[in-house]
GROMACS .gro file of C-alpha atoms in nm:
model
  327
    1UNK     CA    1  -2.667   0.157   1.452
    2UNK     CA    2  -2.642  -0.001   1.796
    3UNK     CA    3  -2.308  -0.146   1.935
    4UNK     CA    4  -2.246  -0.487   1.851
    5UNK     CA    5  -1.963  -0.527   2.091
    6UNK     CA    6  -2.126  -0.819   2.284
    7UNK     CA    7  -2.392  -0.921   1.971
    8UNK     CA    8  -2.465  -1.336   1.935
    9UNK     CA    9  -2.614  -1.321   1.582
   10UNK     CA   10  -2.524  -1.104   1.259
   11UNK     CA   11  -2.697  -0.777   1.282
   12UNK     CA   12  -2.984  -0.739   1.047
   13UNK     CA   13  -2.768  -0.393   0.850
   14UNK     CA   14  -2.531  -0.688   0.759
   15UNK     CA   15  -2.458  -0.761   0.381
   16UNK     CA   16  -2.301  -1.024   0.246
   17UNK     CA   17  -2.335  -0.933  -0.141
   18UNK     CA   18  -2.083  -0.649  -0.026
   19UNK     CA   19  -1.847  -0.856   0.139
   20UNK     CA   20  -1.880  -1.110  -0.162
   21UNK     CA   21  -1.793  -0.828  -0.406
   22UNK     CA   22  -1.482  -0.705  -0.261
   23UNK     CA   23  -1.349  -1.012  -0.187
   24UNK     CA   24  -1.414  -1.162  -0.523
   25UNK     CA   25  -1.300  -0.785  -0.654
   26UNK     CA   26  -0.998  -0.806  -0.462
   27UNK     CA   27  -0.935  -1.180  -0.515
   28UNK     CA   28  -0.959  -1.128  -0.936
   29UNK     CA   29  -0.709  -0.803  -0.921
   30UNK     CA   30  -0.430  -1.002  -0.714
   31UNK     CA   31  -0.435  -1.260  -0.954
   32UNK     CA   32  -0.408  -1.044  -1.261
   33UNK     CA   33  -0.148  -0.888  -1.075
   34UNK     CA   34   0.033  -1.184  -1.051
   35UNK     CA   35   0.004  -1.293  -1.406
   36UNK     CA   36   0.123  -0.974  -1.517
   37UNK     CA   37   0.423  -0.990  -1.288
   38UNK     CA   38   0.485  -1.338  -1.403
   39UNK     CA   39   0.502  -1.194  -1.763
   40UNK     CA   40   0.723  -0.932  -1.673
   41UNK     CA   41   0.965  -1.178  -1.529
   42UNK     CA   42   0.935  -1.443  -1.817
   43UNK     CA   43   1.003  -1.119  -2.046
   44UNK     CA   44   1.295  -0.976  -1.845
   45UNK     CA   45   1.467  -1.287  -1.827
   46UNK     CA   46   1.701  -1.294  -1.524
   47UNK     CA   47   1.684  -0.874  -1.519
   48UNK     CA   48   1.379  -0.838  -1.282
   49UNK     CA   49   1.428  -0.533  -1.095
   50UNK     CA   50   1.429  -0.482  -0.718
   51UNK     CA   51   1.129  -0.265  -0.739
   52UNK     CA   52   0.952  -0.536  -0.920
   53UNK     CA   53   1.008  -0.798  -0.651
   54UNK     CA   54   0.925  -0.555  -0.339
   55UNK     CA   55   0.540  -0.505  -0.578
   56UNK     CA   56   0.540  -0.888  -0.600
   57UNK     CA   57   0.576  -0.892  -0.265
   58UNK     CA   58   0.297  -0.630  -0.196
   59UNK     CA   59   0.099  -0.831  -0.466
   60UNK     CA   60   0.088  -1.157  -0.237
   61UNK     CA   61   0.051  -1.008   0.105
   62UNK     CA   62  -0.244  -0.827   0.020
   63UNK     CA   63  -0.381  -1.185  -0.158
   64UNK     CA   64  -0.304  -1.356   0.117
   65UNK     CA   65  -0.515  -1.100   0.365
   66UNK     CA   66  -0.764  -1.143   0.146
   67UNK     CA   67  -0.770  -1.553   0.181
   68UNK     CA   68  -0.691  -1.537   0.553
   69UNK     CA   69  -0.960  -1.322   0.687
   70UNK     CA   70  -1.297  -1.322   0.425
   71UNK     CA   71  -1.376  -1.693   0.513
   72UNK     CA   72  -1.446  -1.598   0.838
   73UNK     CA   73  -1.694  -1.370   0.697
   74UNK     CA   74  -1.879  -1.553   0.491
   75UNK     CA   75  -1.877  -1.830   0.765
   76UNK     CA   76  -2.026  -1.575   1.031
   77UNK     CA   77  -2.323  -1.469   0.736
   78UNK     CA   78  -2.371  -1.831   0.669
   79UNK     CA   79  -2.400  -1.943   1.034
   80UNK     CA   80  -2.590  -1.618   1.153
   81UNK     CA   81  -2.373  -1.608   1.430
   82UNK     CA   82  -2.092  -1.321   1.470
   83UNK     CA   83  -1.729  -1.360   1.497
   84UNK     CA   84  -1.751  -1.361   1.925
   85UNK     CA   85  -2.031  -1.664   1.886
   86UNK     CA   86  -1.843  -1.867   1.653
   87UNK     CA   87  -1.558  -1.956   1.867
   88UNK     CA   88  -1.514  -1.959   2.291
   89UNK     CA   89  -1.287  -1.651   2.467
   90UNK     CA   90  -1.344  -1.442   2.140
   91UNK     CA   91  -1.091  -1.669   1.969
   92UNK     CA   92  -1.184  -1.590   1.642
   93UNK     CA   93  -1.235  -1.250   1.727
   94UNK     CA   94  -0.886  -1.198   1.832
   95UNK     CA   95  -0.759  -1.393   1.523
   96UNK     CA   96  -0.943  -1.139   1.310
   97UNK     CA   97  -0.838  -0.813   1.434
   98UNK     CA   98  -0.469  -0.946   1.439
   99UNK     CA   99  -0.511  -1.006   1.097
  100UNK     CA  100  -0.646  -0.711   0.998
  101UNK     CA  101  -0.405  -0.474   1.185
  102UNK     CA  102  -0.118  -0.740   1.053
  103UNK     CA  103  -0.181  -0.710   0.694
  104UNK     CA  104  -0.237  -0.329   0.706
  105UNK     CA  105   0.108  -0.237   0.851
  106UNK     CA  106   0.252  -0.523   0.650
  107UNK     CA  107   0.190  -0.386   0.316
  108UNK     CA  108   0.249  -0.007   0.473
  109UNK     CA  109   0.620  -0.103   0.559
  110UNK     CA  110   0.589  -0.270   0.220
  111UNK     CA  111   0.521   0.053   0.038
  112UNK     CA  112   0.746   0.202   0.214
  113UNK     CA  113   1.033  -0.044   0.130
  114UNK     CA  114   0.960   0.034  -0.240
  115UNK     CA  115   0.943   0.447  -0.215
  116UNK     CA  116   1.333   0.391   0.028
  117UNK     CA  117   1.476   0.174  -0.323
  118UNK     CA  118   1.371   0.434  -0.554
  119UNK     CA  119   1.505   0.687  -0.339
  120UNK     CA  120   1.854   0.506  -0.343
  121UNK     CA  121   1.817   0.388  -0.681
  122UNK     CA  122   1.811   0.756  -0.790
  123UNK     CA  123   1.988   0.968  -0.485
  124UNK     CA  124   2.259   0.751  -0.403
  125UNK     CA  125   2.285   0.493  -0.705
  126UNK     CA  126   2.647   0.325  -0.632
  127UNK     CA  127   2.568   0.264  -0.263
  128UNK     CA  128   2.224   0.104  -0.465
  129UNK     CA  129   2.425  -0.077  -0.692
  130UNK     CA  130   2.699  -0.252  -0.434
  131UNK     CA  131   2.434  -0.316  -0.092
  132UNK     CA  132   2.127  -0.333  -0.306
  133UNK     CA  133   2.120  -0.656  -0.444
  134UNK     CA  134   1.762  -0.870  -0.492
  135UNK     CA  135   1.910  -1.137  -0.253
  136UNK     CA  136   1.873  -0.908   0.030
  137UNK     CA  137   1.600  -0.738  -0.086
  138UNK     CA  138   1.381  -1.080  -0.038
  139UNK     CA  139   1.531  -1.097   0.332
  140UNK     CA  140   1.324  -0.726   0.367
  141UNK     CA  141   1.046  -0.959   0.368
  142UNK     CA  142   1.105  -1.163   0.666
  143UNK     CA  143   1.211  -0.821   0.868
  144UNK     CA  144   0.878  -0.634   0.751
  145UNK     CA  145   0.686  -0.958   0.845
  146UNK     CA  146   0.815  -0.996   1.195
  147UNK     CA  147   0.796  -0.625   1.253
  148UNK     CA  148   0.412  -0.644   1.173
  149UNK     CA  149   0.425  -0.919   1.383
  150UNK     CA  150   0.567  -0.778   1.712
  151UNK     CA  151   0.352  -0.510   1.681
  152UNK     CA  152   0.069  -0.640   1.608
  153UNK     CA  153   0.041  -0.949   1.892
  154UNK     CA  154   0.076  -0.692   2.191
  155UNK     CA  155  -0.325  -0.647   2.180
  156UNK     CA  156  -0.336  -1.048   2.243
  157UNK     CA  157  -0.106  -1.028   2.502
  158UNK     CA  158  -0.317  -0.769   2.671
  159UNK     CA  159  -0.165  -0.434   2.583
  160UNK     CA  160  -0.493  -0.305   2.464
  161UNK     CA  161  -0.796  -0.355   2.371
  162UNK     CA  162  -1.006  -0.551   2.018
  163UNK     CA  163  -1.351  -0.475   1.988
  164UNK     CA  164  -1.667  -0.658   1.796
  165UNK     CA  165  -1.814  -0.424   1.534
  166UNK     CA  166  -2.124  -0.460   1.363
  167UNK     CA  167  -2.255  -0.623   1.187
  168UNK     CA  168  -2.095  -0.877   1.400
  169UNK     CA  169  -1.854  -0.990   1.150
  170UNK     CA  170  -1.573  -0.738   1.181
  171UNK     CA  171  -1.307  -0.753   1.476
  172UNK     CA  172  -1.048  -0.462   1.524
  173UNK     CA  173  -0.922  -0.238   1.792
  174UNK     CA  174  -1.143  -0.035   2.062
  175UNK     CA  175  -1.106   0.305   1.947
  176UNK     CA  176  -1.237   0.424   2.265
  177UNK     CA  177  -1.005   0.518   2.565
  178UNK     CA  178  -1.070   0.259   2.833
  179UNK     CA  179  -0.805   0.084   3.056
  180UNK     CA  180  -0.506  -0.031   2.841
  181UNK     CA  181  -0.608   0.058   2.496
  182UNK     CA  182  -0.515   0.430   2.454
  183UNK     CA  183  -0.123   0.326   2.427
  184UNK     CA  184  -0.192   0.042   2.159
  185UNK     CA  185  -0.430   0.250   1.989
  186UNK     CA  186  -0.206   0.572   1.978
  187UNK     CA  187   0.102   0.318   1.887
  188UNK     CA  188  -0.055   0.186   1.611
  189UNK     CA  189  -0.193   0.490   1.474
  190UNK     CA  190   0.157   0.718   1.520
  191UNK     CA  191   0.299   0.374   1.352
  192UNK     CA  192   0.143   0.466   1.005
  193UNK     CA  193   0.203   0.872   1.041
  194UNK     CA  194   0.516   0.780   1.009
  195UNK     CA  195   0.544   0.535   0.751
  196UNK     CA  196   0.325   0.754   0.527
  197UNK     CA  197   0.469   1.114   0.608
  198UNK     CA  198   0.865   0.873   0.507
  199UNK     CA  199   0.670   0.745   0.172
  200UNK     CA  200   0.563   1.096   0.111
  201UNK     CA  201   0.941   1.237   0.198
  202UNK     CA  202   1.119   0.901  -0.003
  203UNK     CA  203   0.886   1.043  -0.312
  204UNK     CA  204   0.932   1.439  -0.309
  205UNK     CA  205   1.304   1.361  -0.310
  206UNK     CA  206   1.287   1.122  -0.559
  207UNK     CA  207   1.094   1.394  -0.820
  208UNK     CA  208   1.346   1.651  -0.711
  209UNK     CA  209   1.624   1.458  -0.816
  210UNK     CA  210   1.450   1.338  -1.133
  211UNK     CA  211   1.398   1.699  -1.199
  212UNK     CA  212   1.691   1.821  -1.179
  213UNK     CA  213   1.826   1.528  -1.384
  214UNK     CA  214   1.584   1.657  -1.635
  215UNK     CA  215   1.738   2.004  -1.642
  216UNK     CA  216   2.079   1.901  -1.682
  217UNK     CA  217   1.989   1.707  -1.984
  218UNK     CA  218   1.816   1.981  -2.123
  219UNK     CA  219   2.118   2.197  -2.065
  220UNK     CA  220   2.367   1.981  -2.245
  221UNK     CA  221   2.114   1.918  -2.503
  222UNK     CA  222   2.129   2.335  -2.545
  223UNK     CA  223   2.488   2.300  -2.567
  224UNK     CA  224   2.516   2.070  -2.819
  225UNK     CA  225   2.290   2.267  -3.060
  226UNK     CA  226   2.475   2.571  -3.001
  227UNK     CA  227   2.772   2.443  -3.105
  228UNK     CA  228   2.669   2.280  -3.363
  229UNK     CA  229   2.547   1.893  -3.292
  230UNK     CA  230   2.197   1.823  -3.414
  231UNK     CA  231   2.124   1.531  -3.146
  232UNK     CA  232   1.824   1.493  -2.978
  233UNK     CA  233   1.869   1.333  -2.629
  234UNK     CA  234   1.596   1.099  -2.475
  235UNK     CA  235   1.545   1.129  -2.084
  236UNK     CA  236   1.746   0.826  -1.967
  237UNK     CA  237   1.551   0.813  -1.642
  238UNK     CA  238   1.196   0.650  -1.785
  239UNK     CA  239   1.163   0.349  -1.528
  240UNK     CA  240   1.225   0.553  -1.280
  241UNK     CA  241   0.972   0.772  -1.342
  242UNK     CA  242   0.720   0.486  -1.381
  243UNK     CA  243   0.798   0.344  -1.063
  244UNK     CA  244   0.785   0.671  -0.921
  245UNK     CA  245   0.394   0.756  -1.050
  246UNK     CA  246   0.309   0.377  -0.918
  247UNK     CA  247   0.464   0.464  -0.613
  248UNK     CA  248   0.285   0.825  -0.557
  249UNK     CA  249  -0.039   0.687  -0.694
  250UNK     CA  250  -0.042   0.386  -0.428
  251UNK     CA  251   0.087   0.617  -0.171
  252UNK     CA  252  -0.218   0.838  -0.237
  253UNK     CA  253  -0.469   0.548  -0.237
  254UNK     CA  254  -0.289   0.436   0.130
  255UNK     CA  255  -0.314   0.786   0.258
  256UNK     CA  256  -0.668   0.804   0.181
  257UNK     CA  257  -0.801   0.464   0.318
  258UNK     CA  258  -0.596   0.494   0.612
  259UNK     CA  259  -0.638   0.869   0.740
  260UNK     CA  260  -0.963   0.833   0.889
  261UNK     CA  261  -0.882   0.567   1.097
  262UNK     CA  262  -0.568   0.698   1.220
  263UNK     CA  263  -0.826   1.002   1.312
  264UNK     CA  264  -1.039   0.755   1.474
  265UNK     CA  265  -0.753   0.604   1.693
  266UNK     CA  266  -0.644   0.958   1.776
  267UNK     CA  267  -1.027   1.065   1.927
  268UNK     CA  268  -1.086   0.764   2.050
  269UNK     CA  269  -0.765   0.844   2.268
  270UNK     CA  270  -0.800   1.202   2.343
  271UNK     CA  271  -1.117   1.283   2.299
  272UNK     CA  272  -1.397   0.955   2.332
  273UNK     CA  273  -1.726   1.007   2.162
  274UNK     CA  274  -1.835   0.667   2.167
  275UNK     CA  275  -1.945   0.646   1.746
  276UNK     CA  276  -1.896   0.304   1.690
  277UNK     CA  277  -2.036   0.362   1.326
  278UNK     CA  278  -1.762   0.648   1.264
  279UNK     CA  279  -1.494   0.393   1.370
  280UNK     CA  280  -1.692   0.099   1.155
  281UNK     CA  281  -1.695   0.342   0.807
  282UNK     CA  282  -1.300   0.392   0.887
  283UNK     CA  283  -1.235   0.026   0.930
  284UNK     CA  284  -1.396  -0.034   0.640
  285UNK     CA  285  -1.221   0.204   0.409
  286UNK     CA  286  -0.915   0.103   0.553
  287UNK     CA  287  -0.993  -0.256   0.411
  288UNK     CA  288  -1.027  -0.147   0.070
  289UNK     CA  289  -0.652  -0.005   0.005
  290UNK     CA  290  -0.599  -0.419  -0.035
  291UNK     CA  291  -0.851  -0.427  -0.317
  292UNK     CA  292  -0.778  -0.123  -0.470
  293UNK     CA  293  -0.397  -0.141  -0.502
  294UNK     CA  294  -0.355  -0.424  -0.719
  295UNK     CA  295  -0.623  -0.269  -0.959
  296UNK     CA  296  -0.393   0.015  -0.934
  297UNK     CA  297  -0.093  -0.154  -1.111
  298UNK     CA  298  -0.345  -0.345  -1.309
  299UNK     CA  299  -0.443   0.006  -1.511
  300UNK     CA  300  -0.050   0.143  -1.448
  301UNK     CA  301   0.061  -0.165  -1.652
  302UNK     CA  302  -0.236  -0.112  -1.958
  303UNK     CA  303  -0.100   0.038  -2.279
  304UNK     CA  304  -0.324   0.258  -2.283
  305UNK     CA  305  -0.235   0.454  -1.944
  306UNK     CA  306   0.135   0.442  -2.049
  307UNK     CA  307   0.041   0.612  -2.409
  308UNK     CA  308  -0.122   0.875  -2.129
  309UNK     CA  309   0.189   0.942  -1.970
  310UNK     CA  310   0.375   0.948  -2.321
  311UNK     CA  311   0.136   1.226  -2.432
  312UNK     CA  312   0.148   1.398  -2.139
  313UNK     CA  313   0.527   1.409  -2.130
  314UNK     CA  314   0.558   1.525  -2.525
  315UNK     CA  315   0.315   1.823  -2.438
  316UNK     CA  316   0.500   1.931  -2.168
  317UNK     CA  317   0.857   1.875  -2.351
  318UNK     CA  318   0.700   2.078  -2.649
  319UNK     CA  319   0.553   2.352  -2.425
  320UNK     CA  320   0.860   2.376  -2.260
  321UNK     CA  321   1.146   2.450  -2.606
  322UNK     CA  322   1.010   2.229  -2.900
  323UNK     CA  323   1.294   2.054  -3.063
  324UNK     CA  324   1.539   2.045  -2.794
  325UNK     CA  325   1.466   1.731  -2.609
  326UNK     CA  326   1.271   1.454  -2.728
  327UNK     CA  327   1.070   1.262  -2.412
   0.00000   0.00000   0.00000
């Protein structure tokens, strides 16, 4: 495929049925996302958890990079023209890689704000309990928002580059290493190494504490039968380790939409090779985590997955000493 960079009309590789179908797949799961949050909420009264409002939060960004950037799209299929044609000084252009770039790292310091309060929640749970509180969890919002937003504004203020990509109706950052866009590029890039390898190190701890929660029940569950008290003890820690297989399964999901293009960034800055389709496939993947999260908690929330996790947990408990602890 050709370079679009400097394109007037929509390339002729361009399809709109695929951009209709993941917005209108992304669209749908938000909403039921929403719904099923609302539930929650209406169920839980006044005891909506922390966790909760950080995915509601997740839930709403991702919606609203959904609304914000597909209508230009759909108007650059409908008018045949690309993103550079349908406004003057690559307006539009700019407007669209902004957004993409802003949503992305948005909903990465997002996830990463959820995998830091189950870390607390579990490692340090009176500190969680006194500085924790949902009031300042909502003001995490405006912080991740204008972090995102710092970041993301230095390519319109000419620390680096954004570059058209075909089929003329995607806008992002220029890969390639030319004048000021290595630092932006490796910036943004190094940005979400980080954020991903903390998710990674907020959810290893978290299972190693759960763990060895696990084990100490066990232990005093041994004790009591040995001297002499039939009870069978329930692990006390179940939320926890629902938010926690959310958590590692979105985590997952981010790591693999996101890893190629951080790859991208990083040859486009050390080593240039000039595939624009390489850096278009990565782009594009990296759109999808948006569509494919709220799906995520969609199926996490389904009776059916929880009865999955249920069994899973009884097996283990019974392959482990049958009788002693009941999951």
């Amino acid at each position: 495929m050709p370079s679009c960079e400097n394109l007037t009309y929509v390339h002729q590789d361009g399809r709109v049925v695929v951009s209709t179908l993941l917005f209108t797949t992304g669209l749908i799961g938000n909403i039921i996302a929403l719904v099923i949050l609302g539930k929650h909420r209406q169920h839980s009264r006044h005891q909506v958890s922390a966790f909760y409002v950080l995915v509601t939060g997740l839930v709403l960004t991702d919606l609203f990079g959904k609304c914000l950037i597909s209508p230009m799209v759909f108007a650059s299929y409908a008018s045949n023209r690309t993103l550079t044609a349908l406004a003057k000084n690559n307006t539009l252009c700019g407007y669209f890689s902004f957004s993409m770039s802003f949503f992305g790292l948005a909903s990465m310091f997002i996830l990463f704000a959820m995998a830091l309060e189950c870390w607390l929640s579990i490692s340090h749970p009176f500190f969680y309990q006194q500085q924790f509180t949902k009031r300042r969890v909502v003001l995490i919002f405006p912080a991740v928002y204008s972090c995102s937003l710092l970041v993301c504004s230095m390519p319109l203020m000419g620390f680096g580059k954004i570059k058209q990509y075909c089929p003329g109706t995607w806008c992002f950052l220029d890969m390639a290493h030319e004048g000021g866009t290595l630092p932006f590029s490796v910036l943004y890039a190094t940005l979400m190494v980080i954020l991903v390898f903390a998710v990674m190190l907020c959810n290893g701890s978290v299972a190693f504490s759960l763990a060895r929660m696990y084990r100490r029940q066990r232990r005093m569950s041994n004790v009591n039968l040995s001297g002499g008290t039939h009870t069978r003890s329930r692990f006390t820690h179940s939320t926890e380790v629902e938010h926690l297989i959310l958590l590692i399964l979105m985590s997952i999901i981010f790591l693999i939409c996101s890893l190629p293009l951080t790859i991208r960034a990083y040859i486009g800055a050390l080593s240039p090779d000039n595939r624009d389709n390489e850096d278009l496939k990565a782009l594009r993947l990296a759109s999808v985590n948006s569509i494919v999260d709220p799906w995520v908690f969609i199926i996490f929330r389904t009776s059916v997955f929880r009865k999955i996790i249920s069994m899973c947990c009884k097996m283990l408990c019974s392959n482990i000493e049958p009788g002693i602890l009941a999951c």
